[in-house]
PDB file of C-alpha atoms and ligand atoms in Angstrom:
ATOM      1  CA  MET A   1     130.096 371.141  49.166  1.00 51.00           C
ATOM      2  CA  LEU A   2     132.168 372.328  52.208  1.00 56.00           C
ATOM      3  CA  GLY A   3     135.533 372.498  50.337  1.00 70.00           C
ATOM      4  CA  GLY A   4     137.951 370.092  49.142  1.00 89.00           C
ATOM      5  CA  ALA A   5     137.469 367.339  46.441  1.00 96.00           C
ATOM      6  CA  PRO A   6     133.831 366.568  45.424  1.00 97.00           C
ATOM      7  CA  LEU A   7     132.535 363.261  47.088  1.00 98.00           C
ATOM      8  CA  ILE A   8     131.664 360.978  44.179  1.00 98.00           C
ATOM      9  CA  ALA A   9     129.317 357.980  45.496  1.00 98.00           C
ATOM     10  CA  ILE A  10     130.100 354.724  43.644  1.00 98.00           C
ATOM     11  CA  PRO A  11     127.677 351.917  44.724  1.00 98.00           C
ATOM     12  CA  LEU A  12     129.366 348.518  45.018  1.00 98.00           C
ATOM     13  CA  ALA A  13     128.501 345.072  43.529  1.00 96.00           C
ATOM     14  CA  SER A  14     128.218 341.821  45.313  1.00 92.00           C
ATOM     15  CA  ALA A  15     131.002 339.408  44.061  1.00 82.00           C
ATOM     16  CA  SER A  16     128.882 336.212  43.104  1.00 69.00           C
ATOM     17  CA  GLY A  17     130.423 332.680  43.451  1.00 71.00           C
ATOM     18  CA  GLU A  18     132.715 333.714  46.354  1.00 65.00           C
ATOM     19  CA  ALA A  19     132.646 332.716  49.825  1.00 81.00           C
ATOM     20  CA  PRO A  20     132.733 334.794  51.920  1.00 88.00           C
ATOM     21  CA  LEU A  21     130.561 337.195  50.064  1.00 88.00           C
ATOM     22  CA  ARG A  22     132.409 340.288  49.015  1.00 91.00           C
ATOM     23  CA  HIS A  23     131.441 343.969  47.769  1.00 95.00           C
ATOM     24  CA  GLY A  24     133.725 345.371  45.130  1.00 95.00           C
ATOM     25  CA  ILE A  25     133.922 347.317  42.206  1.00 96.00           C
ATOM     26  CA  ASN A  26     136.601 347.520  39.348  1.00 96.00           C
ATOM     27  CA  ALA A  27     139.380 349.733  40.352  1.00 97.00           C
ATOM     28  CA  ALA A  28     139.530 351.506  37.135  1.00 97.00           C
ATOM     29  CA  TYR A  29     136.301 353.562  38.242  1.00 98.00           C
ATOM     30  CA  VAL A  30     137.837 354.694  41.471  1.00 98.00           C
ATOM     31  CA  ALA A  31     141.271 355.534  39.535  1.00 97.00           C
ATOM     32  CA  ALA A  32     139.203 357.553  37.022  1.00 97.00           C
ATOM     33  CA  VAL A  33     137.333 359.635  39.574  1.00 97.00           C
ATOM     34  CA  GLN A  34     140.582 360.381  41.368  1.00 97.00           C
ATOM     35  CA  MET A  35     142.320 361.308  38.216  1.00 95.00           C
ATOM     36  CA  ALA A  36     139.450 363.821  37.487  1.00 96.00           C
ATOM     37  CA  GLY A  37     139.888 365.326  41.052  1.00 97.00           C
ATOM     38  CA  GLY A  38     137.080 363.609  42.711  1.00 98.00           C
ATOM     39  CA  LEU A  39     137.225 361.736  46.120  1.00 98.00           C
ATOM     40  CA  PRO A  40     135.365 358.225  45.463  1.00 98.00           C
ATOM     41  CA  VAL A  41     133.128 357.110  48.214  1.00 98.00           C
ATOM     42  CA  LEU A  42     132.233 353.319  48.003  1.00 98.00           C
ATOM     43  CA  LEU A  43     128.769 352.330  49.034  1.00 97.00           C
ATOM     44  CA  PRO A  44     128.019 348.731  49.656  1.00 96.00           C
ATOM     45  CA  PRO A  45     124.420 347.548  48.427  1.00 96.00           C
ATOM     46  CA  ASN A  46     121.664 348.491  51.217  1.00 93.00           C
ATOM     47  CA  GLU A  47     118.060 347.522  50.943  1.00 92.00           C
ATOM     48  CA  HIS A  48     117.211 350.014  53.346  1.00 93.00           C
ATOM     49  CA  THR A  49     117.280 352.644  50.616  1.00 95.00           C
ATOM     50  CA  ALA A  50     115.422 355.173  52.803  1.00 95.00           C
ATOM     51  CA  ASP A  51     118.639 355.499  54.765  1.00 93.00           C
ATOM     52  CA  LEU A  52     120.792 356.185  51.812  1.00 93.00           C
ATOM     53  CA  VAL A  53     118.388 358.343  50.245  1.00 96.00           C
ATOM     54  CA  ALA A  54     118.094 360.438  53.536  1.00 96.00           C
ATOM     55  CA  ARG A  55     121.793 360.907  53.498  1.00 95.00           C
ATOM     56  CA  LEU A  56     122.437 361.380  49.717  1.00 96.00           C
ATOM     57  CA  ASP A  57     123.146 365.061  50.257  1.00 95.00           C
ATOM     58  CA  ALA A  58     126.259 364.156  51.991  1.00 96.00           C
ATOM     59  CA  PHE A  59     127.529 363.523  48.436  1.00 97.00           C
ATOM     60  CA  ASP A  60     128.245 365.776  45.469  1.00 97.00           C
ATOM     61  CA  GLY A  61     127.927 363.183  42.520  1.00 98.00           C
ATOM     62  CA  LEU A  62     126.880 359.713  41.699  1.00 98.00           C
ATOM     63  CA  LEU A  63     128.770 357.229  39.553  1.00 98.00           C
ATOM     64  CA  LEU A  64     126.754 354.168  38.490  1.00 98.00           C
ATOM     65  CA  ALA A  65     129.282 351.509  37.372  1.00 98.00           C
ATOM     66  CA  GLY A  66     129.111 348.465  35.240  1.00 97.00           C
ATOM     67  CA  GLY A  67     128.077 344.943  36.285  1.00 96.00           C
ATOM     68  CA  GLY A  68     125.377 342.343  35.934  1.00 96.00           C
ATOM     69  CA  ASP A  69     121.848 342.796  34.637  1.00 98.00           C
ATOM     70  CA  VAL A  70     119.016 344.898  36.173  1.00 98.00           C
ATOM     71  CA  LEU A  71     116.209 342.652  36.991  1.00 98.00           C
ATOM     72  CA  ALA A  72     113.580 343.217  34.342  1.00 98.00           C
ATOM     73  CA  GLU A  73     110.772 343.309  36.913  1.00 98.00           C
ATOM     74  CA  PHE A  74     112.194 346.968  37.753  1.00 98.00           C
ATOM     75  CA  TYR A  75     111.046 347.968  34.241  1.00 98.00           C
ATOM     76  CA  GLY A  76     107.835 346.332  34.180  1.00 98.00           C
ATOM     77  CA  GLN A  77     108.827 343.193  32.232  1.00 98.00           C
ATOM     78  CA  THR A  78     109.383 339.395  33.485  1.00 98.00           C
ATOM     79  CA  SER A  79     112.949 338.427  33.389  1.00 98.00           C
ATOM     80  CA  THR A  80     113.791 335.847  30.823  1.00 98.00           C
ATOM     81  CA  ALA A  81     116.708 333.530  30.800  1.00 98.00           C
ATOM     82  CA  HIS A  82     118.904 336.341  29.241  1.00 97.00           C
ATOM     83  CA  ILE A  83     119.256 338.212  32.438  1.00 97.00           C
ATOM     84  CA  GLN A  84     122.579 337.435  34.051  1.00 95.00           C
ATOM     85  CA  GLY A  85     124.413 338.283  37.176  1.00 94.00           C
ATOM     86  CA  VAL A  86     121.443 339.497  38.997  1.00 95.00           C
ATOM     87  CA  ASP A  87     122.248 341.412  42.353  1.00 95.00           C
ATOM     88  CA  ARG A  88     118.764 342.616  43.675  1.00 96.00           C
ATOM     89  CA  ALA A  89     120.176 344.559  46.689  1.00 96.00           C
ATOM     90  CA  ARG A  90     122.558 346.261  44.170  1.00 97.00           C
ATOM     91  CA  ASP A  91     119.524 347.078  41.782  1.00 98.00           C
ATOM     92  CA  LEU A  92     117.437 348.469  44.775  1.00 98.00           C
ATOM     93  CA  THR A  93     120.245 350.635  46.004  1.00 98.00           C
ATOM     94  CA  GLU A  94     121.301 352.143  42.762  1.00 98.00           C
ATOM     95  CA  ILE A  95     117.783 352.779  41.346  1.00 98.00           C
ATOM     96  CA  ALA A  96     116.711 354.388  44.691  1.00 98.00           C
ATOM     97  CA  LEU A  97     119.955 356.580  44.520  1.00 98.00           C
ATOM     98  CA  ALA A  98     119.710 357.513  40.836  1.00 98.00           C
ATOM     99  CA  GLN A  99     116.069 358.538  41.401  1.00 98.00           C
ATOM    100  CA  ALA A 100     116.866 360.630  44.434  1.00 98.00           C
ATOM    101  CA  ALA A 101     119.911 362.146  42.494  1.00 98.00           C
ATOM    102  CA  LEU A 102     117.875 362.989  39.567  1.00 97.00           C
ATOM    103  CA  ALA A 103     115.114 364.612  41.972  1.00 96.00           C
ATOM    104  CA  ARG A 104     117.959 366.765  43.527  1.00 95.00           C
ATOM    105  CA  GLY A 105     119.744 367.684  40.254  1.00 95.00           C
ATOM    106  CA  MET A 106     122.860 365.866  41.652  1.00 97.00           C
ATOM    107  CA  PRO A 107     125.121 364.875  38.778  1.00 98.00           C
ATOM    108  CA  ILE A 108     125.257 361.336  37.727  1.00 98.00           C
ATOM    109  CA  LEU A 109     127.395 359.403  35.152  1.00 98.00           C
ATOM    110  CA  GLY A 110     126.236 355.888  34.421  1.00 98.00           C
ATOM    111  CA  ILE A 111     128.575 353.332  32.581  1.00 98.00           C
ATOM    112  CA  CYS A 112     127.352 350.454  30.958  1.00 98.00           C
ATOM    113  CA  ARG A 113     125.141 348.771  33.464  1.00 98.00           C
ATOM    114  CA  GLY A 114     125.058 352.172  35.215  1.00 98.00           C
ATOM    115  CA  ALA A 115     123.438 353.428  31.908  1.00 98.00           C
ATOM    116  CA  GLN A 116     120.967 351.005  32.134  1.00 98.00           C
ATOM    117  CA  VAL A 117     120.078 351.811  35.841  1.00 98.00           C
ATOM    118  CA  LEU A 118     119.845 355.253  35.031  1.00 98.00           C
ATOM    119  CA  CYS A 119     117.446 354.514  32.132  1.00 98.00           C
ATOM    120  CA  VAL A 120     115.300 352.076  34.325  1.00 98.00           C
ATOM    121  CA  ALA A 121     115.418 354.565  37.364  1.00 98.00           C
ATOM    122  CA  ALA A 122     114.008 357.357  35.336  1.00 98.00           C
ATOM    123  CA  GLY A 123     111.266 355.194  33.755  1.00 98.00           C
ATOM    124  CA  GLY A 124     112.671 353.856  30.543  1.00 98.00           C
ATOM    125  CA  THR A 125     113.075 350.366  29.458  1.00 98.00           C
ATOM    126  CA  LEU A 126     116.005 347.920  28.210  1.00 98.00           C
ATOM    127  CA  TYR A 127     116.228 345.134  25.642  1.00 98.00           C
ATOM    128  CA  GLN A 128     116.940 342.133  27.938  1.00 98.00           C
ATOM    129  CA  ASP A 129     119.254 340.877  25.186  1.00 98.00           C
ATOM    130  CA  VAL A 130     120.208 342.868  21.949  1.00 98.00           C
ATOM    131  CA  GLN A 131     121.028 339.870  20.074  1.00 96.00           C
ATOM    132  CA  ALA A 132     117.571 338.187  20.881  1.00 97.00           C
ATOM    133  CA  ALA A 133     115.509 341.569  20.233  1.00 97.00           C
ATOM    134  CA  LEU A 134     117.523 342.810  17.364  1.00 97.00           C
ATOM    135  CA  PRO A 135     119.104 339.952  15.289  1.00 95.00           C
ATOM    136  CA  GLN A 136     120.381 342.320  12.873  1.00 96.00           C
ATOM    137  CA  ALA A 137     122.522 344.035  15.487  1.00 96.00           C
ATOM    138  CA  SER A 138     126.252 343.565  15.725  1.00 94.00           C
ATOM    139  CA  ASP A 139     127.667 341.694  18.641  1.00 93.00           C
ATOM    140  CA  HIS A 140     128.382 344.264  21.530  1.00 95.00           C
ATOM    141  CA  ARG A 141     129.628 341.598  23.799  1.00 95.00           C
ATOM    142  CA  HIS A 142     133.316 341.570  24.865  1.00 92.00           C
ATOM    143  CA  ARG A 143     135.317 339.567  22.360  1.00 85.00           C
ATOM    144  CA  ALA A 144     137.613 336.696  23.676  1.00 86.00           C
ATOM    145  CA  GLY A 145     141.243 337.336  23.400  1.00 89.00           C
ATOM    146  CA  HIS A 146     140.683 341.449  23.305  1.00 91.00           C
ATOM    147  CA  ALA A 147     141.773 343.734  25.738  1.00 90.00           C
ATOM    148  CA  ARG A 148     138.853 345.470  27.800  1.00 91.00           C
ATOM    149  CA  GLY A 149     140.037 348.693  25.961  1.00 92.00           C
ATOM    150  CA  PHE A 150     139.529 347.241  22.515  1.00 93.00           C
ATOM    151  CA  LEU A 151     137.812 349.638  20.414  1.00 94.00           C
ATOM    152  CA  ALA A 152     134.990 347.471  19.102  1.00 93.00           C
ATOM    153  CA  HIS A 153     132.902 350.013  17.088  1.00 96.00           C
ATOM    154  CA  THR A 154     132.244 353.585  16.686  1.00 97.00           C
ATOM    155  CA  VAL A 155     129.201 355.704  18.004  1.00 98.00           C
ATOM    156  CA  SER A 156     127.896 358.847  16.276  1.00 98.00           C
ATOM    157  CA  LEU A 157     127.031 361.756  18.425  1.00 98.00           C
ATOM    158  CA  LEU A 158     123.685 362.802  17.757  1.00 98.00           C
ATOM    159  CA  ARG A 159     123.097 366.072  19.596  1.00 96.00           C
ATOM    160  CA  THR A 160     125.020 369.060  20.959  1.00 95.00           C
ATOM    161  CA  GLY A 161     124.616 368.263  24.642  1.00 95.00           C
ATOM    162  CA  LEU A 162     126.144 366.750  27.688  1.00 96.00           C
ATOM    163  CA  LEU A 163     128.020 363.878  25.879  1.00 97.00           C
ATOM    164  CA  ALA A 164     129.542 365.957  22.991  1.00 97.00           C
ATOM    165  CA  GLN A 165     130.173 368.599  25.539  1.00 95.00           C
ATOM    166  CA  SER A 166     132.178 366.166  27.709  1.00 96.00           C
ATOM    167  CA  LEU A 167     133.986 364.313  25.153  1.00 97.00           C
ATOM    168  CA  GLU A 168     134.841 367.994  23.500  1.00 96.00           C
ATOM    169  CA  ARG A 169     133.543 366.646  20.082  1.00 96.00           C
ATOM    170  CA  PRO A 170     130.875 368.165  17.989  1.00 97.00           C
ATOM    171  CA  ARG A 171     127.675 366.751  16.927  1.00 97.00           C
ATOM    172  CA  GLY A 172     128.029 364.295  14.245  1.00 98.00           C
ATOM    173  CA  ALA A 173     131.322 363.158  15.166  1.00 98.00           C
ATOM    174  CA  GLU A 174     132.165 359.266  15.070  1.00 98.00           C
ATOM    175  CA  VAL A 175     133.910 358.280  18.423  1.00 97.00           C
ATOM    176  CA  PRO A 176     135.621 354.813  18.635  1.00 97.00           C
ATOM    177  CA  VAL A 177     134.564 353.085  21.829  1.00 97.00           C
ATOM    178  CA  ASN A 178     135.033 349.668  23.655  1.00 97.00           C
ATOM    179  CA  SER A 179     132.182 347.500  23.987  1.00 95.00           C
ATOM    180  CA  SER A 180     131.013 345.011  26.662  1.00 96.00           C
ATOM    181  CA  HIS A 181     127.401 344.597  26.886  1.00 97.00           C
ATOM    182  CA  HIS A 182     124.492 342.380  25.911  1.00 97.00           C
ATOM    183  CA  GLN A 183     121.619 344.792  26.873  1.00 98.00           C
ATOM    184  CA  ALA A 184     120.947 348.199  25.554  1.00 98.00           C
ATOM    185  CA  VAL A 185     118.514 350.943  25.993  1.00 98.00           C
ATOM    186  CA  ASP A 186     115.226 350.150  24.325  1.00 98.00           C
ATOM    187  CA  THR A 187     112.944 353.020  25.308  1.00 98.00           C
ATOM    188  CA  PRO A 188     114.784 356.118  26.710  1.00 98.00           C
ATOM    189  CA  PRO A 189     113.194 357.596  29.783  1.00 98.00           C
ATOM    190  CA  PRO A 190     110.943 360.780  29.632  1.00 97.00           C
ATOM    191  CA  GLY A 191     112.997 363.841  29.711  1.00 96.00           C
ATOM    192  CA  PHE A 192     116.103 361.990  28.250  1.00 98.00           C
ATOM    193  CA  GLU A 193     117.455 361.991  24.671  1.00 97.00           C
ATOM    194  CA  VAL A 194     119.520 359.535  22.663  1.00 98.00           C
ATOM    195  CA  ALA A 195     123.022 361.069  22.647  1.00 98.00           C
ATOM    196  CA  ALA A 196     124.823 358.454  20.547  1.00 98.00           C
ATOM    197  CA  ARG A 197     124.142 355.393  18.664  1.00 98.00           C
ATOM    198  CA  ALA A 198     126.180 352.678  17.212  1.00 98.00           C
ATOM    199  CA  PRO A 199     126.523 352.103  13.245  1.00 98.00           C
ATOM    200  CA  ASP A 200     123.695 349.381  13.824  1.00 98.00           C
ATOM    201  CA  GLY A 201     121.398 351.682  15.495  1.00 98.00           C
ATOM    202  CA  VAL A 202     121.763 350.361  18.993  1.00 98.00           C
ATOM    203  CA  ILE A 203     121.553 353.223  21.847  1.00 98.00           C
ATOM    204  CA  GLU A 204     124.946 353.786  23.178  1.00 98.00           C
ATOM    205  CA  ALA A 205     124.283 356.972  25.217  1.00 98.00           C
ATOM    206  CA  ILE A 206     121.420 358.768  26.889  1.00 98.00           C
ATOM    207  CA  GLU A 207     121.452 362.098  28.607  1.00 98.00           C
ATOM    208  CA  LEU A 208     119.076 364.442  30.411  1.00 97.00           C
ATOM    209  CA  ASN A 209     117.559 366.811  27.955  1.00 91.00           C
ATOM    210  CA  GLY A 210     117.386 369.929  30.400  1.00 82.00           C
ATOM    211  CA  ASP A 211     118.834 373.414  30.270  1.00 80.00           C
ATOM    212  CA  GLY A 212     122.441 371.961  30.342  1.00 78.00           C
ATOM    213  CA  ARG A 213     122.803 372.782  33.985  1.00 81.00           C
ATOM    214  CA  ALA A 214     121.410 369.403  35.308  1.00 89.00           C
ATOM    215  CA  TYR A 215     123.564 366.552  34.508  1.00 95.00           C
ATOM    216  CA  ALA A 216     122.806 363.048  34.035  1.00 98.00           C
ATOM    217  CA  LEU A 217     124.603 361.027  31.292  1.00 98.00           C
ATOM    218  CA  GLY A 218     124.761 357.339  30.557  1.00 98.00           C
ATOM    219  CA  VAL A 219     127.128 355.699  28.286  1.00 98.00           C
ATOM    220  CA  GLN A 220     127.046 351.990  27.101  1.00 98.00           C
ATOM    221  CA  TRP A 221     130.870 351.709  26.623  1.00 98.00           C
ATOM    222  CA  HIS A 222     133.678 351.544  29.418  1.00 98.00           C
ATOM    223  CA  PRO A 223     135.613 354.884  29.274  1.00 98.00           C
ATOM    224  CA  GLU A 224     137.316 353.953  32.669  1.00 97.00           C
ATOM    225  CA  GLU A 225     139.224 351.238  30.634  1.00 96.00           C
ATOM    226  CA  LEU A 226     140.248 353.876  28.235  1.00 95.00           C
ATOM    227  CA  MET A 227     141.755 356.045  30.567  1.00 89.00           C
ATOM    228  CA  PRO A 228     144.174 357.733  30.408  1.00 80.00           C
ATOM    229  CA  THR A 229     145.458 356.911  26.912  1.00 85.00           C
ATOM    230  CA  HIS A 230     142.169 358.143  25.116  1.00 88.00           C
ATOM    231  CA  ARG A 231     142.162 361.763  26.214  1.00 84.00           C
ATOM    232  CA  ALA A 232     138.606 362.526  25.094  1.00 88.00           C
ATOM    233  CA  MET A 233     137.358 359.848  27.475  1.00 95.00           C
ATOM    234  CA  VAL A 234     138.791 361.954  30.596  1.00 94.00           C
ATOM    235  CA  GLY A 235     136.359 364.568  29.918  1.00 96.00           C
ATOM    236  CA  LEU A 236     133.481 362.254  30.988  1.00 97.00           C
ATOM    237  CA  PHE A 237     134.751 362.216  34.341  1.00 97.00           C
ATOM    238  CA  THR A 238     136.071 365.551  34.723  1.00 96.00           C
ATOM    239  CA  MET A 239     132.656 366.845  33.679  1.00 96.00           C
ATOM    240  CA  LEU A 240     131.038 364.567  36.483  1.00 97.00           C
ATOM    241  CA  VAL A 241     133.512 366.242  39.082  1.00 98.00           C
ATOM    242  CA  GLN A 242     133.301 369.790  37.672  1.00 97.00           C
ATOM    243  CA  ARG A 243     129.334 369.571  37.944  1.00 96.00           C
ATOM    244  CA  ALA A 244     129.618 367.899  41.356  1.00 97.00           C
ATOM    245  CA  ALA A 245     132.008 370.595  42.552  1.00 96.00           C
ATOM    246  CA  GLY A 246     129.461 373.169  41.331  1.00 90.00           C
ATOM    247  CA  ARG A 247     126.561 372.187  43.082  1.00 75.00           C
TER     248      ARG A 247
HETATM  249 MN1  LIG B   1     128.267 348.551  21.986  1.00 56.86          MN
END
């Protein structure tokens, strides 16, 4: 970093069902990065991933936002009818960026779909649909009539690591979260650990199990929708920006 606020790259989605096609992302992600002292840089999907990867060092950190489902073909499965909101160019863009960022030790925060992209990029697998794969699991989808910040369930912090450090909560703490997903991590990627689970056992966070210097964390809930009222959630973004500043 040459000075100034750390540059946090945020890949965009393509808005479906709109003509003309638009690229965008919920403004809450941008606001959260700004609130944490970072300078967001929004990147449209680009299937010429080599160009992006070659210039990745221009950025200091990577935020992978929420959105539709990653094509199951990217984790060695065949996509079933459960796969929704496919955006192949975004998948290609984000998986390439995440892999390159991991290889460089660039800090990564993945949120909801972003946690799933991080998982896939690092070699893990997803449940294409939690309800179908785990009939005993509770309903993790967004509930009609509730605000996006509705605290639907708790997660328990399973280790003293990046997540617990970011939230400034001890291992074993129960943290209430919002929930708006129908997929989840099945097999965590090599080198990652499960950092949090919901009471039904569904994986709610994965993190790099390194020496604590490398930073890659994926959370299944939406901390950006809990800002700034839930102070602990601010820590997820300030940790990303601080680690980005320290590169
Ligand atoms: Mn959940």
